[in-house]
One Martini backbone bead per residue (centre of mass of N, CA, C, O) as a GRO file, in nm:
protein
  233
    1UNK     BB    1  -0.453  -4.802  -2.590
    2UNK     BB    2  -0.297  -4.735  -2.888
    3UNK     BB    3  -0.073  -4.537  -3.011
    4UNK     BB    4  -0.115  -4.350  -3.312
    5UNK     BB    5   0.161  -4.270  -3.556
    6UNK     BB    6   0.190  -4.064  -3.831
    7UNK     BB    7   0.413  -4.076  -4.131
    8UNK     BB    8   0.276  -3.934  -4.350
    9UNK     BB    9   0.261  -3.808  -4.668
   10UNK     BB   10   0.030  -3.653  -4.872
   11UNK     BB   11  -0.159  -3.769  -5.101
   12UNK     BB   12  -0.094  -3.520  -5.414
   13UNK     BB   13  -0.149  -3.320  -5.615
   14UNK     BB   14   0.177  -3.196  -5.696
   15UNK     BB   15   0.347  -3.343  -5.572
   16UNK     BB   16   0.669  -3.400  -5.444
   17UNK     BB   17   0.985  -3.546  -5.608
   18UNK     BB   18   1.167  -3.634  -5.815
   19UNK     BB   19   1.467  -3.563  -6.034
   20UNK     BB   20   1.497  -3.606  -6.413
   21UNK     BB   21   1.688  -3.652  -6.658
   22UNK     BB   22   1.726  -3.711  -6.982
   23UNK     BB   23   1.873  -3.705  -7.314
   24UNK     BB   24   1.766  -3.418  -7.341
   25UNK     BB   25   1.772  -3.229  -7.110
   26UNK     BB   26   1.495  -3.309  -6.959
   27UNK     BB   27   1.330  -3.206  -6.664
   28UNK     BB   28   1.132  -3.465  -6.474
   29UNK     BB   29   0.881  -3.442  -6.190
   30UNK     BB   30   0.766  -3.637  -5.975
   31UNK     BB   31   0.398  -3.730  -5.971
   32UNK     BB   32   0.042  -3.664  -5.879
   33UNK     BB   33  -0.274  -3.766  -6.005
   34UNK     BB   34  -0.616  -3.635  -5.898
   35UNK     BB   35  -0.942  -3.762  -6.027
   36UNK     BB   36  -1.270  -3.767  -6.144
   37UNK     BB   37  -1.399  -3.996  -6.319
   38UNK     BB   38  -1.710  -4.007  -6.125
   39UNK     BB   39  -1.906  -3.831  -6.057
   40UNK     BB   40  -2.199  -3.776  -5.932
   41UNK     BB   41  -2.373  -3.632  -6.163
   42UNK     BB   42  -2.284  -3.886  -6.335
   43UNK     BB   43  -2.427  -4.113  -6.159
   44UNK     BB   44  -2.748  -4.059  -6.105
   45UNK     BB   45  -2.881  -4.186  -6.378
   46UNK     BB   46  -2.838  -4.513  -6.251
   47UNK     BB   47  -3.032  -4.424  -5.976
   48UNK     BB   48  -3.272  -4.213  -6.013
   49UNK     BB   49  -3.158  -3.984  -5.828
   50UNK     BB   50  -3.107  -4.145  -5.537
   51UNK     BB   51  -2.783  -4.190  -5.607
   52UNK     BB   52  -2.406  -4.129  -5.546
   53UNK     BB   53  -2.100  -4.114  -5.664
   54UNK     BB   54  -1.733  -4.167  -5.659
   55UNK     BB   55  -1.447  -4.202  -5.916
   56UNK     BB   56  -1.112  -4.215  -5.889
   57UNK     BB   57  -0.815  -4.105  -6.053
   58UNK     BB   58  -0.489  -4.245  -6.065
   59UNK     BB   59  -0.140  -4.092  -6.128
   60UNK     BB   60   0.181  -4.239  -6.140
   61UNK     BB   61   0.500  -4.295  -5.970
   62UNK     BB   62   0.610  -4.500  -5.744
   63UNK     BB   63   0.857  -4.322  -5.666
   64UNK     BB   64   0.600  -4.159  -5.401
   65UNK     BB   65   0.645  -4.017  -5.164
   66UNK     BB   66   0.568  -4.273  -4.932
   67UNK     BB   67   0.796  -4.533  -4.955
   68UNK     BB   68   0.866  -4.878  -5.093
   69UNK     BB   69   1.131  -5.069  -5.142
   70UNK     BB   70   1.240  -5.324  -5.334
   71UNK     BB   71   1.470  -5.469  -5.452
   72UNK     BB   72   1.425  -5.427  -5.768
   73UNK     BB   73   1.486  -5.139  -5.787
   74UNK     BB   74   1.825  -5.253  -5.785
   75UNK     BB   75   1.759  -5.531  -5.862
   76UNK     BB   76   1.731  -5.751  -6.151
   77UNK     BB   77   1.499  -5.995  -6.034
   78UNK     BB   78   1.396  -5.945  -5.785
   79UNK     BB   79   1.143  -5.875  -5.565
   80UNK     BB   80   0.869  -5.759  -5.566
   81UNK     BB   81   0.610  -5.621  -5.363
   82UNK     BB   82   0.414  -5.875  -5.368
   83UNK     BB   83   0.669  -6.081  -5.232
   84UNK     BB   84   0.644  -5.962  -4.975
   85UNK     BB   85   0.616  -6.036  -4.636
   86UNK     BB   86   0.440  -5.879  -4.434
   87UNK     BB   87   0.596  -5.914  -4.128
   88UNK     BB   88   0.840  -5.734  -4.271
   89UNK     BB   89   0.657  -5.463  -4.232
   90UNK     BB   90   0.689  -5.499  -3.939
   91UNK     BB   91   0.878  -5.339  -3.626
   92UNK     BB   92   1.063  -5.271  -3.413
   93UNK     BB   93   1.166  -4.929  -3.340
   94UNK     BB   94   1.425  -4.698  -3.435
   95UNK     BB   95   1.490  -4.367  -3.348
   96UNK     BB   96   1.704  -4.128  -3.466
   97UNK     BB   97   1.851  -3.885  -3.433
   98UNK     BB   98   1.961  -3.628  -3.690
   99UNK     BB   99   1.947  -3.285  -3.668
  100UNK     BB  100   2.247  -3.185  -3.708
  101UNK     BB  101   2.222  -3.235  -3.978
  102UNK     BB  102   2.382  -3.178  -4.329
  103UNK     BB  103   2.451  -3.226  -4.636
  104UNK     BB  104   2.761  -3.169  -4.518
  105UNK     BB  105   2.676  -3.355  -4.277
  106UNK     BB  106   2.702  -3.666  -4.192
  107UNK     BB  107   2.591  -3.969  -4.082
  108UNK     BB  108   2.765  -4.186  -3.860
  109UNK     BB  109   2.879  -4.463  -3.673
  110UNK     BB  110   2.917  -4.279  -3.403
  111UNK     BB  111   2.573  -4.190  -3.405
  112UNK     BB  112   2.515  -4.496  -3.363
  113UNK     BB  113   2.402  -4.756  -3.240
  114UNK     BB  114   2.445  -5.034  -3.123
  115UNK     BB  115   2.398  -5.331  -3.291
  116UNK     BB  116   2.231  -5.456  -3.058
  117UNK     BB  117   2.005  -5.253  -3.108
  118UNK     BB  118   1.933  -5.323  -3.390
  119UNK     BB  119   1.866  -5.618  -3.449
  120UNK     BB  120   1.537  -5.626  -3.644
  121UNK     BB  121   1.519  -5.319  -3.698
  122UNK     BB  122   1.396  -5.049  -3.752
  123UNK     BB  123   1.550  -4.769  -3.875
  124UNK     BB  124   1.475  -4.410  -3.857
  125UNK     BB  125   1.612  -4.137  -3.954
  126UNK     BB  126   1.613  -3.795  -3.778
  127UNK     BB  127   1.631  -3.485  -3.965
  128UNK     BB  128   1.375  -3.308  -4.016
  129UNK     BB  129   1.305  -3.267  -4.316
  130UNK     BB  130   1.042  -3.256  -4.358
  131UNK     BB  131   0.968  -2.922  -4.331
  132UNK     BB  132   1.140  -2.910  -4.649
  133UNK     BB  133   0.852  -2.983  -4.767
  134UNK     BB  134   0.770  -2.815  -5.101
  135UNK     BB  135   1.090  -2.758  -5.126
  136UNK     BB  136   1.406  -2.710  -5.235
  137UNK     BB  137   1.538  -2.794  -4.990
  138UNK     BB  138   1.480  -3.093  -5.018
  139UNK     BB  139   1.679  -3.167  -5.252
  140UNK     BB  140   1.877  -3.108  -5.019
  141UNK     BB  141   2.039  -3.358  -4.807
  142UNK     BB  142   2.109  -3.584  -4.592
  143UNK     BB  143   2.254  -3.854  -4.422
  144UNK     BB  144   2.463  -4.153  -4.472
  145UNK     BB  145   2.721  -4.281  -4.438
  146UNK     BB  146   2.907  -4.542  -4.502
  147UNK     BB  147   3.012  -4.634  -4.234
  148UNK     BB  148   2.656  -4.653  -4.142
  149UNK     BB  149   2.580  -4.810  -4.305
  150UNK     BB  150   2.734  -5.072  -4.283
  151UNK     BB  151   2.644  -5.063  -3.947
  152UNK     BB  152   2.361  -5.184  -4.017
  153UNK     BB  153   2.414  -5.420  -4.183
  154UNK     BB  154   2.565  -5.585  -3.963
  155UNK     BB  155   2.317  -5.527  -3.766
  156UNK     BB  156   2.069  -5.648  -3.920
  157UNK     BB  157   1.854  -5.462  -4.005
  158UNK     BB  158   1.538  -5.436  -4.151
  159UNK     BB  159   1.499  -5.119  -4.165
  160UNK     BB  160   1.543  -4.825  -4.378
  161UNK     BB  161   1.447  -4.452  -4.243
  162UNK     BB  162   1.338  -4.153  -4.429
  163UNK     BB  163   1.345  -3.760  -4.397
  164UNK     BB  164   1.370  -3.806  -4.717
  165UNK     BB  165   1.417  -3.839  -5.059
  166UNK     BB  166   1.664  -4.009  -4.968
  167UNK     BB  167   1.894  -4.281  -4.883
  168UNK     BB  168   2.082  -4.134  -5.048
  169UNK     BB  169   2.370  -3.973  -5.205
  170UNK     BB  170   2.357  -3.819  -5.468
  171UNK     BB  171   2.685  -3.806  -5.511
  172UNK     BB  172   2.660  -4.137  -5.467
  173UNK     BB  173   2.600  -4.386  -5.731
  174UNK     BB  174   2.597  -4.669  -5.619
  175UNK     BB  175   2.399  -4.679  -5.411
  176UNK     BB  176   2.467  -4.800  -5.083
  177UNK     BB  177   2.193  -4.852  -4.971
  178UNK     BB  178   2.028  -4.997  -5.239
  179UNK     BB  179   2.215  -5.188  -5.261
  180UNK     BB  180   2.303  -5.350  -4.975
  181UNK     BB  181   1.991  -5.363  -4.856
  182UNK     BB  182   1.856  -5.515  -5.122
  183UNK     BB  183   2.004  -5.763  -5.132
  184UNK     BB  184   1.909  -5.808  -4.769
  185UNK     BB  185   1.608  -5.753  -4.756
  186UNK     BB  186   1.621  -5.452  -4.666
  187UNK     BB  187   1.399  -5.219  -4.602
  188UNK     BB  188   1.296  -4.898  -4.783
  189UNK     BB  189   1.206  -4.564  -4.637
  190UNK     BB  190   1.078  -4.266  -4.768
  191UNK     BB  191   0.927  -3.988  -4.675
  192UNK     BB  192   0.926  -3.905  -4.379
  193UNK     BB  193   0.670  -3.807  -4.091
  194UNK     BB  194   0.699  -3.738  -3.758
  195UNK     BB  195   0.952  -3.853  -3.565
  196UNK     BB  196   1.009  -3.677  -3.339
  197UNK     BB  197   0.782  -3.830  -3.147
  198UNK     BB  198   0.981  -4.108  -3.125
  199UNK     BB  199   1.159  -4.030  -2.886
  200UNK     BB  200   1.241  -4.328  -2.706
  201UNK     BB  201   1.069  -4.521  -2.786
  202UNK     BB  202   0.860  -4.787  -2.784
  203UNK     BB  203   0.756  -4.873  -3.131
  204UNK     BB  204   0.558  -5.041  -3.411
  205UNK     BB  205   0.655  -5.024  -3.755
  206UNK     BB  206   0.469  -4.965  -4.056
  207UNK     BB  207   0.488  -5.076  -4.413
  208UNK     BB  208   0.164  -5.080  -4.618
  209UNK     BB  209   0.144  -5.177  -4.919
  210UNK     BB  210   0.004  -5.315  -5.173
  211UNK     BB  211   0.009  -5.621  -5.384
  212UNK     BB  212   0.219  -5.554  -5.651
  213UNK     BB  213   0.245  -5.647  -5.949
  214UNK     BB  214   0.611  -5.535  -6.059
  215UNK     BB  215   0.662  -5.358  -5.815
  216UNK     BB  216   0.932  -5.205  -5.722
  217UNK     BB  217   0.748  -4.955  -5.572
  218UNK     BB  218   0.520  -4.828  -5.276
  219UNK     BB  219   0.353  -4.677  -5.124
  220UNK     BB  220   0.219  -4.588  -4.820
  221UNK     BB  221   0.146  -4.680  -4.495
  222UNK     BB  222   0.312  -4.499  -4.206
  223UNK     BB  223   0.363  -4.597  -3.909
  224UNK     BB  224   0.328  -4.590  -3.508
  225UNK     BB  225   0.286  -4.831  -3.253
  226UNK     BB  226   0.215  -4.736  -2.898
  227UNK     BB  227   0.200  -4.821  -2.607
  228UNK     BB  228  -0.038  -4.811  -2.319
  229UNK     BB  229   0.174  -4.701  -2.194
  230UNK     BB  230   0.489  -4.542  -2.270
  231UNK     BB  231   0.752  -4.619  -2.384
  232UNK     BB  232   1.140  -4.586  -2.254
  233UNK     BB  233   1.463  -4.599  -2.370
   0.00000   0.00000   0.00000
């Protein structure tokens, strides 16, 4: 049997997101509220107390948790989460170490495998940053920088997933990475975690969101299948 490893982070009432301030200079931080719609309490009299259900209310900004973007997120008028070709969202994929890198240090393309290696793949940046996933410092964050965005790009592969916050630098405005890749439908996942288990792997990475219309970027369950015997390159 194939080994599934989850890189998913938890969703969950008061988890961190993004952080963005309004045109009056208040920061308002991305998160979700989760909460019974309906208890059991209160489903019992439906049933005459023979059985009781609960129905959970659930409440976001799509760009949280682990998500993809689409397009549109970047390019208005692109496609949205519903548009993606769900085969578009499975892919061999291939883990980067950058656990050295740093905010200031960022990992760059003399770091990564060439682009024989990478065309078709998931490409996903192992900076290790899950471990500082609900503290401050997980808002400050290594990247990848232009020169590694573009060999990426020109290696032309299928996804690019980090275990941070942003896939881009947050100093750099132009967002060169959902710039790029997302007008080239290359797919964007943010906040992945437990990438460690998967260097040197050989592994089928999925990133499937509900199929929702209108949706810039929306949640995902991320995973990762190893076959078994666990292949190693």
């Amino acid at each position: 049997m194939p080994q599934i490893i989850d890189l998913t982070q938890t969703f969950e009432t008061g988890m961190p997101g993004f952080r963005m301030r309004d045109k009056t200079g208040q920061m308002t931080e991305f998160t979700a509220k989760i909460r019974p719609f309906l208890t059991h309490e209160e489903s019992k009299p439906n049933y005459q107390g023979q059985a009781s259900f609960e129905i959970s209310e659930v409440s976001f900004q799509t760009s949280i948790g682990t998500y993809l973007d689409a397009p549109r997120h970047r390019h208005e008028g692109m496609g949205d989460i519903a548009s993606l070709e769900i085969s578009t969202l499975i892919s061999t994929g291939i883990v980067v170490d950058a656990r050295h890198c740093t905010p200031s240090k960022p990992l760059s393309a003399k770091d990564l495998p060439k682009a024989g290696q990478l065309a078709g793949r998931a490409v996903l940046i192992n900076f290790g940053w899950d471990k500082h996933w609900g503290t401050e410092k997980y808002h400050e964050f290594p990247y990848v920088d232009r020169q590694g965005l573009q060999h990426l790009l020109e290696a032309k592969i299928s996804l690019f997933g980090v275990d941070t916050l942003n896939a881009d630098w947050s100093q750099d405005l132009e967002r060169p990475a959902h710039t790029w890749f997302l007008k080239n439908n290359i797919h964007i996942v943010e906040n992945l975690t437990g990438l460690a288990q998967l260097h040197r792997k050989v592994f089928r990475f999925f990133a499937i969101p509900l199929k929702v219309r209108d949706a810039a970027a929306f949640p995902v369950r991320a995973f990762a299948e190893i076959n078994s015997p666990a292949e190693e390159v």
